[in-house]
PDB file of C-alpha atoms and ligand atoms in Angstrom:
ATOM      1  CA  MET A  28       4.654  19.975 354.192  1.00  0.00           C
ATOM      2  CA  LYS A  29       5.235  16.368 354.977  1.00  0.00           C
ATOM      3  CA  ALA A  30       3.623  13.581 352.917  1.00  0.00           C
ATOM      4  CA  LEU A  31       3.443  10.054 353.678  1.00  0.00           C
ATOM      5  CA  ILE A  32       3.324   7.341 350.756  1.00  0.00           C
ATOM      6  CA  LEU A  33       2.023   4.305 352.035  1.00  0.00           C
ATOM      7  CA  ILE A  34       1.963   1.415 349.390  1.00  0.00           C
ATOM      8  CA  GLY A  35      -0.288  -1.547 349.819  1.00  0.00           C
ATOM      9  CA  SER A  36       1.037  -4.029 347.595  1.00  0.00           C
ATOM     10  CA  PRO A  37       3.772  -6.691 348.488  1.00  0.00           C
ATOM     11  CA  ARG A  38       5.288  -5.922 345.011  1.00  0.00           C
ATOM     12  CA  ARG A  39       8.303  -3.723 345.440  1.00  0.00           C
ATOM     13  CA  ASP A  40       8.387  -3.109 341.648  1.00  0.00           C
ATOM     14  CA  GLY A  41       4.790  -3.282 340.850  1.00  0.00           C
ATOM     15  CA  ASN A  42       2.180  -0.951 339.408  1.00  0.00           C
ATOM     16  CA  SER A  43       1.071   0.808 342.826  1.00  0.00           C
ATOM     17  CA  ALA A  44       4.946   1.100 343.606  1.00  0.00           C
ATOM     18  CA  ALA A  45       5.257   2.942 340.235  1.00  0.00           C
ATOM     19  CA  LEU A  46       2.409   5.136 340.920  1.00  0.00           C
ATOM     20  CA  ALA A  47       3.924   5.840 344.186  1.00  0.00           C
ATOM     21  CA  GLN A  48       7.408   6.682 342.993  1.00  0.00           C
ATOM     22  CA  ALA A  49       5.692   9.115 340.382  1.00  0.00           C
ATOM     23  CA  VAL A  50       3.633  10.941 343.171  1.00  0.00           C
ATOM     24  CA  LYS A  51       6.838  11.267 345.215  1.00  0.00           C
ATOM     25  CA  LYS A  52       8.644  12.843 342.292  1.00  0.00           C
ATOM     26  CA  GLY A  53       5.964  15.475 342.162  1.00  0.00           C
ATOM     27  CA  LEU A  54       5.728  16.042 345.854  1.00  0.00           C
ATOM     28  CA  ILE A  55       9.447  16.481 345.878  1.00  0.00           C
ATOM     29  CA  GLU A  56       9.519  18.798 342.942  1.00  0.00           C
ATOM     30  CA  ALA A  57       6.851  21.047 344.850  1.00  0.00           C
ATOM     31  CA  GLY A  58       9.321  21.168 347.680  1.00  0.00           C
ATOM     32  CA  HIS A  59       7.495  18.749 350.063  1.00  0.00           C
ATOM     33  CA  GLU A  60       9.021  16.258 352.572  1.00  0.00           C
ATOM     34  CA  THR A  61       8.305  12.691 351.762  1.00  0.00           C
ATOM     35  CA  ARG A  62       8.274   9.313 353.519  1.00  0.00           C
ATOM     36  CA  PHE A  63       7.869   6.099 351.383  1.00  0.00           C
ATOM     37  CA  ILE A  64       6.792   3.033 353.292  1.00  0.00           C
ATOM     38  CA  PHE A  65       5.316  -0.324 352.212  1.00  0.00           C
ATOM     39  CA  ALA A  66       2.574  -1.404 354.595  1.00  0.00           C
ATOM     40  CA  ASP A  67       3.797  -4.768 355.009  1.00  0.00           C
ATOM     41  CA  ASP A  68       7.380  -3.273 356.079  1.00  0.00           C
ATOM     42  CA  ALA A  69       5.342  -1.956 359.130  1.00  0.00           C
ATOM     43  CA  VAL A  70       2.677  -4.613 359.680  1.00  0.00           C
ATOM     44  CA  ALA A  71       3.450  -7.993 360.421  1.00  0.00           C
ATOM     45  CA  GLY A  72      -0.048  -9.129 361.885  1.00  0.00           C
ATOM     46  CA  PHE A  73      -3.640  -8.098 362.069  1.00  0.00           C
ATOM     47  CA  LEU A  74      -5.452  -6.104 364.873  1.00  0.00           C
ATOM     48  CA  ARG A  75      -6.208  -8.576 367.482  1.00  0.00           C
ATOM     49  CA  ASP A  76      -8.540  -8.365 370.654  1.00  0.00           C
ATOM     50  CA  CYS A  77      -7.165  -5.337 372.248  1.00  0.00           C
ATOM     51  CA  ARG A  78      -8.564  -6.546 375.697  1.00  0.00           C
ATOM     52  CA  GLN A  79      -6.482  -9.668 375.280  1.00  0.00           C
ATOM     53  CA  CYS A  80      -3.185  -8.220 374.195  1.00  0.00           C
ATOM     54  CA  ARG A  81      -2.950  -4.553 375.322  1.00  0.00           C
ATOM     55  CA  ARG A  82       0.002  -4.316 377.637  1.00  0.00           C
ATOM     56  CA  ALA A  83      -0.411  -3.177 381.256  1.00  0.00           C
ATOM     57  CA  ASP A  84       0.665   0.258 380.331  1.00  0.00           C
ATOM     58  CA  GLY A  85      -1.917   0.553 377.687  1.00  0.00           C
ATOM     59  CA  GLU A  86       0.333   0.310 374.731  1.00  0.00           C
ATOM     60  CA  CYS A  87      -0.275  -2.096 371.903  1.00  0.00           C
ATOM     61  CA  GLY A  88       1.101  -5.371 372.683  1.00  0.00           C
ATOM     62  CA  ILE A  89       1.952  -6.497 369.117  1.00  0.00           C
ATOM     63  CA  GLU A  90       5.563  -6.528 368.526  1.00  0.00           C
ATOM     64  CA  ASP A  91       6.111  -5.080 364.995  1.00  0.00           C
ATOM     65  CA  GLY A  92       7.015  -1.879 363.275  1.00  0.00           C
ATOM     66  CA  PHE A  93       3.487  -0.316 363.168  1.00  0.00           C
ATOM     67  CA  ARG A  94       3.998   1.674 366.330  1.00  0.00           C
ATOM     68  CA  ALA A  95       7.062   3.663 365.039  1.00  0.00           C
ATOM     69  CA  THR A  96       5.519   4.018 361.578  1.00  0.00           C
ATOM     70  CA  PHE A  97       2.258   5.214 363.041  1.00  0.00           C
ATOM     71  CA  LEU A  98       3.688   7.634 365.628  1.00  0.00           C
ATOM     72  CA  GLU A  99       6.845   8.842 363.732  1.00  0.00           C
ATOM     73  CA  ASP A 100       5.691   8.910 360.182  1.00  0.00           C
ATOM     74  CA  PHE A 101       1.722   8.853 359.933  1.00  0.00           C
ATOM     75  CA  LEU A 102       0.727  10.876 362.602  1.00  0.00           C
ATOM     76  CA  PRO A 103       3.101  13.948 362.223  1.00  0.00           C
ATOM     77  CA  ALA A 104       2.435  13.947 358.301  1.00  0.00           C
ATOM     78  CA  ASP A 105       0.293  16.772 357.129  1.00  0.00           C
ATOM     79  CA  GLY A 106      -1.115  14.449 354.449  1.00  0.00           C
ATOM     80  CA  PHE A 107      -0.875  10.801 353.241  1.00  0.00           C
ATOM     81  CA  ILE A 108      -1.326   9.183 349.791  1.00  0.00           C
ATOM     82  CA  VAL A 109      -2.180   5.271 349.734  1.00  0.00           C
ATOM     83  CA  ALA A 110      -1.187   3.345 346.706  1.00  0.00           C
ATOM     84  CA  THR A 111      -2.905   0.075 346.509  1.00  0.00           C
ATOM     85  CA  PRO A 112      -3.805  -2.615 343.946  1.00  0.00           C
ATOM     86  CA  VAL A 113      -7.436  -3.599 343.509  1.00  0.00           C
ATOM     87  CA  TYR A 114      -7.765  -6.982 345.266  1.00  0.00           C
ATOM     88  CA  TRP A 115     -11.112  -8.515 345.034  1.00  0.00           C
ATOM     89  CA  TYR A 116     -12.773  -4.985 344.499  1.00  0.00           C
ATOM     90  CA  GLY A 117     -11.215  -3.780 347.661  1.00  0.00           C
ATOM     91  CA  MET A 118      -7.805  -2.698 349.052  1.00  0.00           C
ATOM     92  CA  SER A 119      -5.168  -4.786 349.652  1.00  0.00           C
ATOM     93  CA  ALA A 120      -5.195  -6.871 353.281  1.00  0.00           C
ATOM     94  CA  GLN A 121      -1.776  -5.073 353.930  1.00  0.00           C
ATOM     95  CA  LEU A 122      -3.217  -1.652 353.600  1.00  0.00           C
ATOM     96  CA  LYS A 123      -6.397  -2.444 355.429  1.00  0.00           C
ATOM     97  CA  ALA A 124      -4.448  -3.948 358.285  1.00  0.00           C
ATOM     98  CA  PHE A 125      -2.642  -0.593 358.597  1.00  0.00           C
ATOM     99  CA  PHE A 126      -5.830   1.088 358.959  1.00  0.00           C
ATOM    100  CA  ASP A 127      -7.177  -1.356 361.381  1.00  0.00           C
ATOM    101  CA  ARG A 128      -4.224  -1.234 363.639  1.00  0.00           C
ATOM    102  CA  MET A 129      -4.928   2.540 364.202  1.00  0.00           C
ATOM    103  CA  PHE A 130      -7.699   1.521 366.366  1.00  0.00           C
ATOM    104  CA  CYS A 131      -5.558   0.287 369.390  1.00  0.00           C
ATOM    105  CA  TYR A 132      -4.160   4.053 369.609  1.00  0.00           C
ATOM    106  CA  VAL A 133      -7.524   5.674 369.117  1.00  0.00           C
ATOM    107  CA  ALA A 134      -9.324   3.693 371.668  1.00  0.00           C
ATOM    108  CA  ALA A 135      -9.811   5.394 374.968  1.00  0.00           C
ATOM    109  CA  SER A 136      -7.724   2.619 376.640  1.00  0.00           C
ATOM    110  CA  HIS A 137      -4.484   3.959 375.028  1.00  0.00           C
ATOM    111  CA  PRO A 138      -2.585   6.496 377.122  1.00  0.00           C
ATOM    112  CA  GLN A 139      -2.297   9.007 374.526  1.00  0.00           C
ATOM    113  CA  SER A 140      -5.440   8.529 372.615  1.00  0.00           C
ATOM    114  CA  SER A 141      -6.679  12.192 372.836  1.00  0.00           C
ATOM    115  CA  LEU A 142      -3.413  13.392 371.173  1.00  0.00           C
ATOM    116  CA  VAL A 143      -3.584  10.657 368.731  1.00  0.00           C
ATOM    117  CA  VAL A 144      -7.135  11.580 367.638  1.00  0.00           C
ATOM    118  CA  GLU A 145      -5.990  15.189 367.347  1.00  0.00           C
ATOM    119  CA  GLN A 146      -3.191  14.270 365.082  1.00  0.00           C
ATOM    120  CA  MET A 147      -5.326  12.300 362.962  1.00  0.00           C
ATOM    121  CA  THR A 148      -7.715  14.881 361.870  1.00  0.00           C
ATOM    122  CA  GLY A 149      -7.275  17.662 359.144  1.00  0.00           C
ATOM    123  CA  LYS A 150      -4.877  15.697 356.922  1.00  0.00           C
ATOM    124  CA  ARG A 151      -4.923  15.738 353.096  1.00  0.00           C
ATOM    125  CA  ILE A 152      -5.560  12.496 351.784  1.00  0.00           C
ATOM    126  CA  GLY A 153      -4.874  10.975 348.195  1.00  0.00           C
ATOM    127  CA  LEU A 154      -5.507   7.741 346.430  1.00  0.00           C
ATOM    128  CA  LEU A 155      -3.483   5.775 343.877  1.00  0.00           C
ATOM    129  CA  LEU A 156      -5.091   2.705 342.398  1.00  0.00           C
ATOM    130  CA  SER A 157      -4.006  -0.001 340.156  1.00  0.00           C
ATOM    131  CA  SER A 158      -6.179  -2.656 338.644  1.00  0.00           C
ATOM    132  CA  GLU A 159      -6.376  -4.930 335.854  1.00  0.00           C
ATOM    133  CA  GLU A 160     -10.185  -4.303 335.179  1.00  0.00           C
ATOM    134  CA  THR A 161     -11.388  -0.971 333.781  1.00  0.00           C
ATOM    135  CA  PHE A 162     -15.069  -0.832 334.513  1.00  0.00           C
ATOM    136  CA  PRO A 163     -16.015   2.504 336.420  1.00  0.00           C
ATOM    137  CA  THR A 164     -16.831   0.904 339.692  1.00  0.00           C
ATOM    138  CA  VAL A 165     -14.000  -1.609 340.127  1.00  0.00           C
ATOM    139  CA  ALA A 166     -12.650   0.515 342.897  1.00  0.00           C
ATOM    140  CA  ALA A 167     -15.768   2.268 344.196  1.00  0.00           C
ATOM    141  CA  GLY A 168     -15.453   0.363 347.374  1.00  0.00           C
ATOM    142  CA  ILE A 169     -12.052   1.656 348.015  1.00  0.00           C
ATOM    143  CA  VAL A 170     -12.904   5.195 346.916  1.00  0.00           C
ATOM    144  CA  HIS A 171     -15.748   5.119 349.402  1.00  0.00           C
ATOM    145  CA  GLN A 172     -13.870   3.931 352.208  1.00  0.00           C
ATOM    146  CA  LEU A 173     -11.239   6.712 351.894  1.00  0.00           C
ATOM    147  CA  GLN A 174     -14.060   9.350 351.545  1.00  0.00           C
ATOM    148  CA  GLU A 175     -15.748   8.060 354.743  1.00  0.00           C
ATOM    149  CA  TYR A 176     -12.359   7.853 356.397  1.00  0.00           C
ATOM    150  CA  SER A 177     -11.745  11.452 355.427  1.00  0.00           C
ATOM    151  CA  ARG A 178     -15.120  12.591 356.572  1.00  0.00           C
ATOM    152  CA  TYR A 179     -14.682  10.769 360.005  1.00  0.00           C
ATOM    153  CA  THR A 180     -11.321  12.327 360.605  1.00  0.00           C
ATOM    154  CA  ARG A 181     -12.278  15.826 359.487  1.00  0.00           C
ATOM    155  CA  SER A 182      -9.868  15.449 356.653  1.00  0.00           C
ATOM    156  CA  THR A 183      -9.732  16.371 352.780  1.00  0.00           C
ATOM    157  CA  PHE A 184      -9.923  13.688 350.146  1.00  0.00           C
ATOM    158  CA  ALA A 185      -7.825  15.381 347.492  1.00  0.00           C
ATOM    159  CA  GLY A 186      -8.519  12.920 344.847  1.00  0.00           C
ATOM    160  CA  THR A 187      -7.621   9.645 343.131  1.00  0.00           C
ATOM    161  CA  VAL A 188      -5.336   8.413 340.187  1.00  0.00           C
ATOM    162  CA  HIS A 189      -6.137   5.077 338.745  1.00  0.00           C
ATOM    163  CA  GLY A 190      -4.078   3.253 336.332  1.00  0.00           C
ATOM    164  CA  TYR A 191      -4.875  -0.022 334.586  1.00  0.00           C
ATOM    165  CA  GLY A 192      -2.440  -2.782 334.344  1.00  0.00           C
ATOM    166  CA  ASN A 193      -1.525  -6.276 335.641  1.00  0.00           C
ATOM    167  CA  ALA A 194       1.866  -7.307 334.981  1.00  0.00           C
ATOM    168  CA  ARG A 195       4.876  -5.458 336.540  1.00  0.00           C
ATOM    169  CA  GLY A 196       5.469  -2.311 334.261  1.00  0.00           C
ATOM    170  CA  ASP A 197       1.962  -2.296 332.676  1.00  0.00           C
ATOM    171  CA  LEU A 198       0.947   1.138 334.155  1.00  0.00           C
ATOM    172  CA  GLY A 199       3.863   2.634 331.983  1.00  0.00           C
ATOM    173  CA  ARG A 200       2.037   1.489 328.906  1.00  0.00           C
ATOM    174  CA  ASP A 201      -1.527   2.644 329.946  1.00  0.00           C
ATOM    175  CA  PRO A 202      -2.216   5.242 327.164  1.00  0.00           C
ATOM    176  CA  HIS A 203      -4.129   7.156 329.818  1.00  0.00           C
ATOM    177  CA  ARG A 204      -0.701   7.960 331.226  1.00  0.00           C
ATOM    178  CA  PRO A 205      -1.620   7.401 335.005  1.00  0.00           C
ATOM    179  CA  LEU A 206       1.990   7.721 335.843  1.00  0.00           C
ATOM    180  CA  ALA A 207       2.131  11.364 334.599  1.00  0.00           C
ATOM    181  CA  SER A 208      -0.997  11.955 336.343  1.00  0.00           C
ATOM    182  CA  ALA A 209       0.410  10.756 339.524  1.00  0.00           C
ATOM    183  CA  GLU A 210       3.475  12.939 339.028  1.00  0.00           C
ATOM    184  CA  GLN A 211       1.065  16.013 338.770  1.00  0.00           C
ATOM    185  CA  PHE A 212      -0.927  14.805 341.511  1.00  0.00           C
ATOM    186  CA  GLY A 213       2.128  15.006 343.722  1.00  0.00           C
ATOM    187  CA  ARG A 214       2.813  18.355 342.497  1.00  0.00           C
ATOM    188  CA  ASP A 215      -0.390  19.776 343.559  1.00  0.00           C
ATOM    189  CA  PHE A 216      -1.380  17.445 346.369  1.00  0.00           C
ATOM    190  CA  PHE A 217      -1.412  20.144 348.923  1.00  0.00           C
ATOM    191  CA  THR A 218      -2.911  22.952 347.011  1.00  0.00           C
ATOM    192  CA  ARG A 219      -5.391  21.304 344.346  1.00  0.00           C
ATOM    193  CA  HIS A 220      -9.070  22.325 344.352  1.00  0.00           C
ATOM    194  CA  ALA A 221     -10.814  19.558 346.613  1.00  0.00           C
ATOM    195  CA  THR A 222     -14.476  20.188 347.798  1.00  0.00           C
ATOM    196  CA  ASP A 223     -17.100  18.418 349.953  1.00  0.00           C
ATOM    197  CA  TYR A 224     -19.754  21.056 350.448  1.00  0.00           C
ATOM    198  CA  GLN A 225     -22.342  21.059 353.213  1.00  0.00           C
ATOM    199  CA  ILE A 226     -25.601  22.821 352.450  1.00  0.00           C
ATOM    200  CA  ASP A 227     -24.491  26.033 354.650  1.00  0.00           C
ATOM    201  CA  THR A 228     -20.933  26.110 352.953  1.00  0.00           C
ATOM    202  CA  PRO A 229     -20.099  29.633 351.715  1.00  0.00           C
ATOM    203  CA  ARG A 230     -19.518  29.002 347.932  1.00  0.00           C
ATOM    204  CA  PRO A 231     -17.743  31.185 345.333  1.00  0.00           C
ATOM    205  CA  GLY A 232     -20.223  30.278 342.566  1.00  0.00           C
ATOM    206  CA  ARG A 233     -17.618  29.677 339.931  1.00  0.00           C
ATOM    207  CA  VAL A 234     -15.298  26.628 340.525  1.00  0.00           C
ATOM    208  CA  TRP A 235     -12.367  28.168 338.612  1.00  0.00           C
ATOM    209  CA  GLY A 236     -12.674  31.753 338.629  1.00  0.00           C
ATOM    210  CA  GLU A 237     -13.101  34.077 335.680  1.00  0.00           C
ATOM    211  CA  CYS A 238     -13.148  32.361 332.337  1.00  0.00           C
ATOM    212  CA  THR A 239     -10.516  33.781 329.908  1.00  0.00           C
ATOM    213  CA  THR A 240     -11.414  31.619 326.769  1.00  0.00           C
ATOM    214  CA  ALA A 241     -14.590  31.221 325.067  1.00  0.00           C
TER     215      ALA A 241
HETATM  216  C1  FMN B  21      -5.254 -11.314 345.021  1.00  0.00           C
HETATM  217  C2  FMN B  21      -5.470 -10.405 343.781  1.00  0.00           C
HETATM  218  C3  FMN B  21      -6.721  -9.960 343.566  1.00  0.00           C
HETATM  219  C4  FMN B  21      -7.066  -9.104 342.417  1.00  0.00           C
HETATM  220  N1  FMN B  21      -8.243  -8.692 342.330  1.00  0.00           N
HETATM  221  C5  FMN B  21      -8.618  -7.813 341.253  1.00  0.00           C
HETATM  222  C6  FMN B  21      -9.843  -7.324 341.218  1.00  0.00           C
HETATM  223  O1  FMN B  21     -10.874  -7.665 341.601  1.00  0.00           O
HETATM  224  N2  FMN B  21      -9.959  -6.480 340.139  1.00  0.00           N
HETATM  225  C7  FMN B  21      -9.051  -6.083 339.187  1.00  0.00           C
HETATM  226  O2  FMN B  21      -9.399  -5.371 338.304  1.00  0.00           O
HETATM  227  N3  FMN B  21      -7.840  -6.455 339.269  1.00  0.00           N
HETATM  228  C8  FMN B  21      -7.493  -7.411 340.383  1.00  0.00           C
HETATM  229  N4  FMN B  21      -6.327  -7.903 340.527  1.00  0.00           N
HETATM  230  C9  FMN B  21      -5.161  -7.649 339.674  1.00  0.00           C
HETATM  231  C10 FMN B  21      -4.420  -6.308 340.240  1.00  0.00           C
HETATM  232  O3  FMN B  21      -5.246  -5.358 340.752  1.00  0.00           O
HETATM  233  C11 FMN B  21      -3.471  -5.797 339.207  1.00  0.00           C
HETATM  234  O4  FMN B  21      -2.717  -6.831 338.879  1.00  0.00           O
HETATM  235  C12 FMN B  21      -2.324  -4.662 339.839  1.00  0.00           C
HETATM  236  O5  FMN B  21      -1.870  -3.843 338.851  1.00  0.00           O
HETATM  237  C13 FMN B  21      -1.444  -4.954 340.691  1.00  0.00           C
HETATM  238  O6  FMN B  21      -0.677  -4.045 341.322  1.00  0.00           O
HETATM  239  P1  FMN B  21       0.521  -4.202 341.979  1.00  0.00           P
HETATM  240  O7  FMN B  21       1.502  -4.453 340.755  1.00  0.00           O
HETATM  241  O8  FMN B  21       0.837  -2.859 342.506  1.00  0.00           O
HETATM  242  O9  FMN B  21       0.550  -5.296 343.017  1.00  0.00           O
HETATM  243  C14 FMN B  21      -5.893  -8.732 341.677  1.00  0.00           C
HETATM  244  C15 FMN B  21      -4.834  -9.192 341.895  1.00  0.00           C
HETATM  245  C16 FMN B  21      -4.489 -10.205 342.949  1.00  0.00           C
HETATM  246  C17 FMN B  21      -3.144 -10.657 343.137  1.00  0.00           C
END
């Protein structure tokens, strides 16, 4: 399988990048193909008013690396994992801009919007978080956004790994061992149990199968 790892932090050696490296290790161990990209290497500017800047051929008029990353790395991937620091209880602006810029290609005025929409659906999605604060809802807004994005694109939200730290390298000292969790998350990213039932979804009853221990 192909997995894109998209990092939202500007820090190349920061905590989100450490989580992303760990998830990459796990994905590779499980035999998957990975692409490792910092959002701000692809995105140099925000979404603009498409009516003002869309080219005559319907393509996005913003000249940066987003088009290549979106078409060649994001769309062909079977799944993507975003790694972001918590900034003001949301995701980083770099990562948010990456999501916003997709709009130009999904909009009906883009010549390949139908194909883009088709390729945006049915992915596995993962979230790696780094924050200073530990209270349970510090990243609730980000988790909620990814869950809604997953629902909207008929994708599967496979889960979250959250590490606590501030200075570079802090996550390596987090006693909850988020880097080990991220590595494991990478190993089973495409196979781990992830459910979002609807009322008429056929269910197995047991979540984990037969119990073998008391
Ligand atoms: C602009 C900014 C806003 C932040 N906002 C929060 C916040 O709301 N809650 C929190 O727990 N940490 C916050 N932090 C701390 C970062 O989430 C934390 O340092 C994180 O580990 C940085 O990850 P990185 O090394 O990948 O950049 C903020 C940091 C910055 C620079």
